[in-house]
PDB file of C-alpha atoms in Angstrom:
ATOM      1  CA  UNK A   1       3.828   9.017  -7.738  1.00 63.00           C
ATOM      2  CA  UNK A   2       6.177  10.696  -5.392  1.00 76.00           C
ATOM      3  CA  UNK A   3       5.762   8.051  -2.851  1.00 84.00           C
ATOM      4  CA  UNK A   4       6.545   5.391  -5.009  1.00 86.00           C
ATOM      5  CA  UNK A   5      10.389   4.493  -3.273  1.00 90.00           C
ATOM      6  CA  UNK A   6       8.672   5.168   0.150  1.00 90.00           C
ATOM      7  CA  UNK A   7       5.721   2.895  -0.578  1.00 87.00           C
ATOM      8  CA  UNK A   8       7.896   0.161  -2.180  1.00 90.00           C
ATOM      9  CA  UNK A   9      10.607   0.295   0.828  1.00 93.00           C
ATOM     10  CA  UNK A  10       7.611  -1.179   2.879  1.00 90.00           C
ATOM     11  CA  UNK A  11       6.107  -3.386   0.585  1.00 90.00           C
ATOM     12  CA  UNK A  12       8.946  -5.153  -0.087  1.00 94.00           C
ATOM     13  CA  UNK A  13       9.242  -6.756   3.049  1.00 95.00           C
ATOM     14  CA  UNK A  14       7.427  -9.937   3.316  1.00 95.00           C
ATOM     15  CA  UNK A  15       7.638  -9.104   6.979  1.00 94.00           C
ATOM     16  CA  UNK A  16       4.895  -6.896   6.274  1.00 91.00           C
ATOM     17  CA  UNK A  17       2.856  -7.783   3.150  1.00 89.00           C
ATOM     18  CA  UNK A  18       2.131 -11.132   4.841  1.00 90.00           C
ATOM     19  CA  UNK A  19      -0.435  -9.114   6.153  1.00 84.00           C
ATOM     20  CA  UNK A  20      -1.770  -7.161   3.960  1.00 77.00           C
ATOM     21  CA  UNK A  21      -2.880 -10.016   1.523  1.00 77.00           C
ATOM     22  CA  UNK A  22      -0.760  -8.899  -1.547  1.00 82.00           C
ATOM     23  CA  UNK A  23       2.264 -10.419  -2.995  1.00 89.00           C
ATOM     24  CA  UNK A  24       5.129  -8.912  -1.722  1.00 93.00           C
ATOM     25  CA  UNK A  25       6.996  -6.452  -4.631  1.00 92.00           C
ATOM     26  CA  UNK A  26      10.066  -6.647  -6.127  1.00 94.00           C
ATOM     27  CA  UNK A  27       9.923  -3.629  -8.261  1.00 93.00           C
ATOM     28  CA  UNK A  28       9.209  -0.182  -7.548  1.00 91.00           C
ATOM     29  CA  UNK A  29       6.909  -0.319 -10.420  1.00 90.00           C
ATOM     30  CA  UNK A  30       4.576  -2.085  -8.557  1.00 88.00           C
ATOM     31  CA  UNK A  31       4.974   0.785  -6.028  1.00 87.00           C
ATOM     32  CA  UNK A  32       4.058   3.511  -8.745  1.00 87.00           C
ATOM     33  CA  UNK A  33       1.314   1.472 -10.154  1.00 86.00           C
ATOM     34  CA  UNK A  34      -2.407   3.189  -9.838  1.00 79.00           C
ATOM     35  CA  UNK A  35      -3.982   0.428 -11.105  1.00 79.00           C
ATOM     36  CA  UNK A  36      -2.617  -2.342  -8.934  1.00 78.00           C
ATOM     37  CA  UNK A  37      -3.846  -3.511  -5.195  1.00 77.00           C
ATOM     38  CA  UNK A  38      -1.458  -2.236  -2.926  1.00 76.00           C
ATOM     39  CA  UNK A  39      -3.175   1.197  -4.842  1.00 81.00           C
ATOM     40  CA  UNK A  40      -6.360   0.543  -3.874  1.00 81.00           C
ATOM     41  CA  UNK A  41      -5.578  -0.567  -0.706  1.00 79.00           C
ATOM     42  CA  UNK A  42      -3.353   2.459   0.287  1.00 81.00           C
ATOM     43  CA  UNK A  43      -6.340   4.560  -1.118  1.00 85.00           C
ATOM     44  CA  UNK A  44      -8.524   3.149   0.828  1.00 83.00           C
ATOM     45  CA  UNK A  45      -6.877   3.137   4.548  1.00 82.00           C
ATOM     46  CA  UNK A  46      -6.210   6.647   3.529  1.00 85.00           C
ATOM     47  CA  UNK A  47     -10.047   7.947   3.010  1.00 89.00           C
ATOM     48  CA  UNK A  48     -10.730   5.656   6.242  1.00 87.00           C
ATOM     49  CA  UNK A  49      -8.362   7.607   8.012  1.00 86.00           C
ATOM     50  CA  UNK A  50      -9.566  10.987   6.959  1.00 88.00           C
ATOM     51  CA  UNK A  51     -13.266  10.686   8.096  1.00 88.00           C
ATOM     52  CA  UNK A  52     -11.808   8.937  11.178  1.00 86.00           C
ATOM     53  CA  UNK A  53     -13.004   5.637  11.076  1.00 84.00           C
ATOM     54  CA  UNK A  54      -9.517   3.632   9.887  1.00 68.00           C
ATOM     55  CA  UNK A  55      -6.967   4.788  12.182  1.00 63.00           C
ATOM     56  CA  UNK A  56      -4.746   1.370  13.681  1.00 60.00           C
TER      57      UNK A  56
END
């Protein structure tokens, strides 16, 4: 995943996963994972935001 250090630089922070209801990571295989929550959650804002319906 070429976002993987991206994704993980924000999702280590428990600044920020605090609310996002997911643990906060501590490897950037968590951030590479396509199988784990943050995935599906990233996925999901994303398809939200392209029909326009998700943007914050």
């Amino acid at each position: 995943m070429q976002d993987a250090e991206a994704i993980f630089a924000v999702f280590c922070d428990p600044g920020v996963t605090q609310f996002h209801d997911l643990d906060t990571f501590t490897s950037i295989k968590e951030a590479m994972s396509t199988t784990g929550y943050a995935y599906i959650v990233i996925e999901h804002r994303a398809k939200r935001f392209e029909r326009g319906d998700g943007i914050r």
